[in-house]
PDB file of C-alpha atoms in Angstrom:
ATOM      1  CA  GLU A  98     -19.919   9.578   0.080  1.00 85.00           C
ATOM      2  CA  VAL A  99     -16.916   8.069   1.818  1.00 86.00           C
ATOM      3  CA  GLN A 100     -17.783   5.100   3.976  1.00 94.00           C
ATOM      4  CA  LEU A 101     -15.831   2.640   6.068  1.00 96.00           C
ATOM      5  CA  VAL A 102     -17.935  -0.075   7.661  1.00 97.00           C
ATOM      6  CA  GLU A 103     -16.514  -2.530  10.167  1.00 98.00           C
ATOM      7  CA  SER A 104     -17.974  -5.910  11.005  1.00 98.00           C
ATOM      8  CA  GLY A 105     -16.984  -9.140  12.687  1.00 98.00           C
ATOM      9  CA  GLY A 106     -16.670  -8.106  16.298  1.00 97.00           C
ATOM     10  CA  GLY A 107     -18.117 -10.127  19.128  1.00 97.00           C
ATOM     11  CA  LEU A 108     -17.484 -11.983  22.347  1.00 98.00           C
ATOM     12  CA  VAL A 109     -14.767 -14.623  22.435  1.00 98.00           C
ATOM     13  CA  GLN A 110     -12.873 -16.488  25.118  1.00 98.00           C
ATOM     14  CA  ALA A 111      -9.212 -15.861  25.716  1.00 98.00           C
ATOM     15  CA  GLY A 112      -7.138 -17.803  23.224  1.00 98.00           C
ATOM     16  CA  GLY A 113      -9.841 -17.609  20.600  1.00 98.00           C
ATOM     17  CA  SER A 114      -9.941 -15.902  17.224  1.00 98.00           C
ATOM     18  CA  LEU A 115     -11.986 -13.316  15.376  1.00 98.00           C
ATOM     19  CA  ARG A 116     -11.749 -11.805  11.929  1.00 98.00           C
ATOM     20  CA  LEU A 117     -12.738  -8.197  11.482  1.00 98.00           C
ATOM     21  CA  SER A 118     -13.727  -6.813   8.108  1.00 98.00           C
ATOM     22  CA  CYS A 119     -13.648  -3.251   6.828  1.00 97.00           C
ATOM     23  CA  ALA A 120     -15.655  -2.408   3.719  1.00 96.00           C
ATOM     24  CA  ALA A 121     -14.546   0.778   1.974  1.00 93.00           C
ATOM     25  CA  SER A 122     -16.475   2.829  -0.549  1.00 91.00           C
ATOM     26  CA  GLY A 123     -16.714   6.349  -1.929  1.00 89.00           C
ATOM     27  CA  PHE A 124     -13.008   6.938  -2.494  1.00 81.00           C
ATOM     28  CA  THR A 125     -10.188   5.554  -4.601  1.00 80.00           C
ATOM     29  CA  PHE A 126      -9.223   2.626  -2.448  1.00 76.00           C
ATOM     30  CA  ASP A 127      -5.838   2.077  -4.077  1.00 80.00           C
ATOM     31  CA  ASP A 128      -4.657   5.588  -3.129  1.00 85.00           C
ATOM     32  CA  TYR A 129      -5.011   5.008   0.591  1.00 91.00           C
ATOM     33  CA  ALA A 130      -3.470   3.133   3.465  1.00 94.00           C
ATOM     34  CA  ILE A 131      -5.995   1.407   5.695  1.00 95.00           C
ATOM     35  CA  ALA A 132      -5.407   0.940   9.397  1.00 97.00           C
ATOM     36  CA  TRP A 133      -7.072  -0.674  12.348  1.00 98.00           C
ATOM     37  CA  PHE A 134      -7.232   1.205  15.628  1.00 98.00           C
ATOM     38  CA  ARG A 135      -8.771   0.244  18.927  1.00 98.00           C
ATOM     39  CA  GLN A 136     -10.016   2.094  21.949  1.00 98.00           C
ATOM     40  CA  ALA A 137     -10.694   0.568  25.324  1.00 97.00           C
ATOM     41  CA  PRO A 138     -12.800   2.358  27.959  1.00 93.00           C
ATOM     42  CA  GLY A 139     -10.851   5.166  29.572  1.00 95.00           C
ATOM     43  CA  LYS A 140      -7.917   4.791  27.206  1.00 97.00           C
ATOM     44  CA  GLU A 141      -6.708   6.636  24.142  1.00 97.00           C
ATOM     45  CA  ARG A 142      -7.270   5.275  20.674  1.00 97.00           C
ATOM     46  CA  GLU A 143      -4.233   3.254  19.623  1.00 97.00           C
ATOM     47  CA  GLY A 144      -2.985   1.986  16.300  1.00 98.00           C
ATOM     48  CA  VAL A 145      -3.097  -1.783  15.887  1.00 98.00           C
ATOM     49  CA  SER A 146      -2.103  -2.445  12.297  1.00 98.00           C
ATOM     50  CA  CYS A 147      -1.881  -0.764   8.923  1.00 97.00           C
ATOM     51  CA  ILE A 148      -1.580  -1.874   5.308  1.00 96.00           C
ATOM     52  CA  THR A 149      -0.280   0.280   2.502  1.00 91.00           C
ATOM     53  CA  ARG A 150      -2.364  -0.332  -0.568  1.00 79.00           C
ATOM     54  CA  LEU A 151       0.417   0.671  -2.966  1.00 79.00           C
ATOM     55  CA  ASP A 152       2.742  -2.220  -2.110  1.00 83.00           C
ATOM     56  CA  ASN A 153       0.760  -4.156   0.518  1.00 85.00           C
ATOM     57  CA  SER A 154       3.386  -3.459   3.154  1.00 93.00           C
ATOM     58  CA  THR A 155       2.100  -4.032   6.671  1.00 96.00           C
ATOM     59  CA  HIS A 156       2.769  -2.597  10.116  1.00 96.00           C
ATOM     60  CA  TYR A 157       1.819  -3.834  13.550  1.00 98.00           C
ATOM     61  CA  ALA A 158       1.818  -2.578  17.090  1.00 98.00           C
ATOM     62  CA  ASP A 159       4.233  -4.549  19.273  1.00 97.00           C
ATOM     63  CA  SER A 160       1.337  -5.744  21.404  1.00 97.00           C
ATOM     64  CA  VAL A 161      -0.245  -7.666  18.519  1.00 98.00           C
ATOM     65  CA  LYS A 162       2.759  -8.822  16.478  1.00 98.00           C
ATOM     66  CA  GLY A 163       2.620 -12.531  15.812  1.00 97.00           C
ATOM     67  CA  ARG A 164      -1.070 -12.716  16.755  1.00 98.00           C
ATOM     68  CA  PHE A 165      -2.855 -10.369  14.345  1.00 98.00           C
ATOM     69  CA  THR A 166      -2.639 -10.306  10.558  1.00 98.00           C
ATOM     70  CA  ILE A 167      -3.896  -7.539   8.304  1.00 97.00           C
ATOM     71  CA  SER A 168      -4.774  -8.237   4.687  1.00 95.00           C
ATOM     72  CA  SER A 169      -6.719  -6.717   1.842  1.00 93.00           C
ATOM     73  CA  ASP A 170      -8.873  -7.855  -1.043  1.00 91.00           C
ATOM     74  CA  ASN A 171      -8.339  -5.373  -3.833  1.00 83.00           C
ATOM     75  CA  ALA A 172     -11.248  -6.513  -5.937  1.00 87.00           C
ATOM     76  CA  LYS A 173     -13.722  -6.110  -3.084  1.00 91.00           C
ATOM     77  CA  ASN A 174     -12.291  -2.958  -1.464  1.00 92.00           C
ATOM     78  CA  MET A 175     -12.046  -4.888   1.781  1.00 94.00           C
ATOM     79  CA  VAL A 176      -9.452  -4.976   4.524  1.00 95.00           C
ATOM     80  CA  TYR A 177      -9.390  -7.691   7.154  1.00 97.00           C
ATOM     81  CA  LEU A 178      -7.840  -8.123  10.557  1.00 98.00           C
ATOM     82  CA  GLN A 179      -7.369 -11.729  11.592  1.00 98.00           C
ATOM     83  CA  MET A 180      -6.957 -11.825  15.354  1.00 98.00           C
ATOM     84  CA  ASN A 181      -5.637 -15.014  16.944  1.00 98.00           C
ATOM     85  CA  SER A 182      -4.631 -15.899  20.491  1.00 98.00           C
ATOM     86  CA  LEU A 183      -6.853 -13.155  21.803  1.00 98.00           C
ATOM     87  CA  LYS A 184      -6.271 -11.818  25.293  1.00 98.00           C
ATOM     88  CA  PRO A 185      -8.596  -9.950  27.656  1.00 97.00           C
ATOM     89  CA  GLU A 186      -6.473  -6.841  27.121  1.00 97.00           C
ATOM     90  CA  ASP A 187      -7.479  -6.897  23.443  1.00 98.00           C
ATOM     91  CA  THR A 188     -10.989  -5.929  24.505  1.00 98.00           C
ATOM     92  CA  ALA A 189     -11.887  -2.641  22.822  1.00 98.00           C
ATOM     93  CA  VAL A 190     -13.891  -1.018  20.084  1.00 98.00           C
ATOM     94  CA  TYR A 191     -12.012  -1.577  16.851  1.00 98.00           C
ATOM     95  CA  TYR A 192     -12.084   1.027  14.087  1.00 98.00           C
ATOM     96  CA  CYS A 193     -10.795   1.032  10.553  1.00 97.00           C
ATOM     97  CA  ALA A 194      -9.499   4.264   9.091  1.00 97.00           C
ATOM     98  CA  ALA A 195      -8.043   5.557   5.830  1.00 95.00           C
ATOM     99  CA  ALA A 196      -5.110   7.892   5.214  1.00 94.00           C
ATOM    100  CA  TYR A 197      -2.651   8.620   2.437  1.00 92.00           C
ATOM    101  CA  TYR A 198       0.097   6.785   4.315  1.00 93.00           C
ATOM    102  CA  CYS A 199       0.439   4.332   7.175  1.00 95.00           C
ATOM    103  CA  SER A 200       0.749   5.760  10.639  1.00 94.00           C
ATOM    104  CA  MET A 201       0.076   4.262  14.036  1.00 94.00           C
ATOM    105  CA  GLY A 202      -1.083   7.671  15.241  1.00 94.00           C
ATOM    106  CA  VAL A 203      -4.578   9.000  14.570  1.00 94.00           C
ATOM    107  CA  GLY A 204      -3.472  12.318  13.055  1.00 93.00           C
ATOM    108  CA  PRO A 205      -3.190  11.452   9.352  1.00 94.00           C
ATOM    109  CA  TYR A 206      -6.503   9.635   9.107  1.00 95.00           C
ATOM    110  CA  ASP A 207      -9.244  11.407   7.195  1.00 90.00           C
ATOM    111  CA  TYR A 208     -11.922   8.749   7.286  1.00 94.00           C
ATOM    112  CA  TRP A 209     -13.146   6.518  10.087  1.00 97.00           C
ATOM    113  CA  GLY A 210     -15.670   3.753  10.476  1.00 97.00           C
ATOM    114  CA  GLN A 211     -18.188   3.536  13.279  1.00 97.00           C
ATOM    115  CA  GLY A 212     -16.362   0.759  15.130  1.00 97.00           C
ATOM    116  CA  THR A 213     -17.079  -2.807  16.148  1.00 98.00           C
ATOM    117  CA  GLN A 214     -16.873  -4.143  19.688  1.00 98.00           C
ATOM    118  CA  VAL A 215     -14.466  -6.946  20.515  1.00 98.00           C
ATOM    119  CA  THR A 216     -14.755  -8.474  23.963  1.00 98.00           C
ATOM    120  CA  VAL A 217     -12.358 -11.163  25.153  1.00 98.00           C
ATOM    121  CA  SER A 218     -13.360 -12.986  28.316  1.00 97.00           C
ATOM    122  CA  SER A 219     -10.840 -14.606  30.626  1.00 94.00           C
TER     123      SER A 219
END
């Protein structure tokens, strides 16, 4: 059974940091790109960052460049999102997702986690 499980969300003050984790199982991790998406109330789900497992290339939305860092631990089938200098507009439910290639759109993604809430207070 394919599973993606996010953890690490919470409440943080503006300027603070959080690290999200995504644990993957049930599929060949090395064959997939893993992305982080987020969805705020009343807004569409948007791509935040993606890492291509084949060569560890990374991609970021303009809104998070320089603040967020995506990384992976091959041995543990884990992907992380280090979020620094958090802003209230980063508040959303964050999801990890898997696809055969990186995309900042939701279309290519076959597998999704259940999401973890990130709330940034001003």
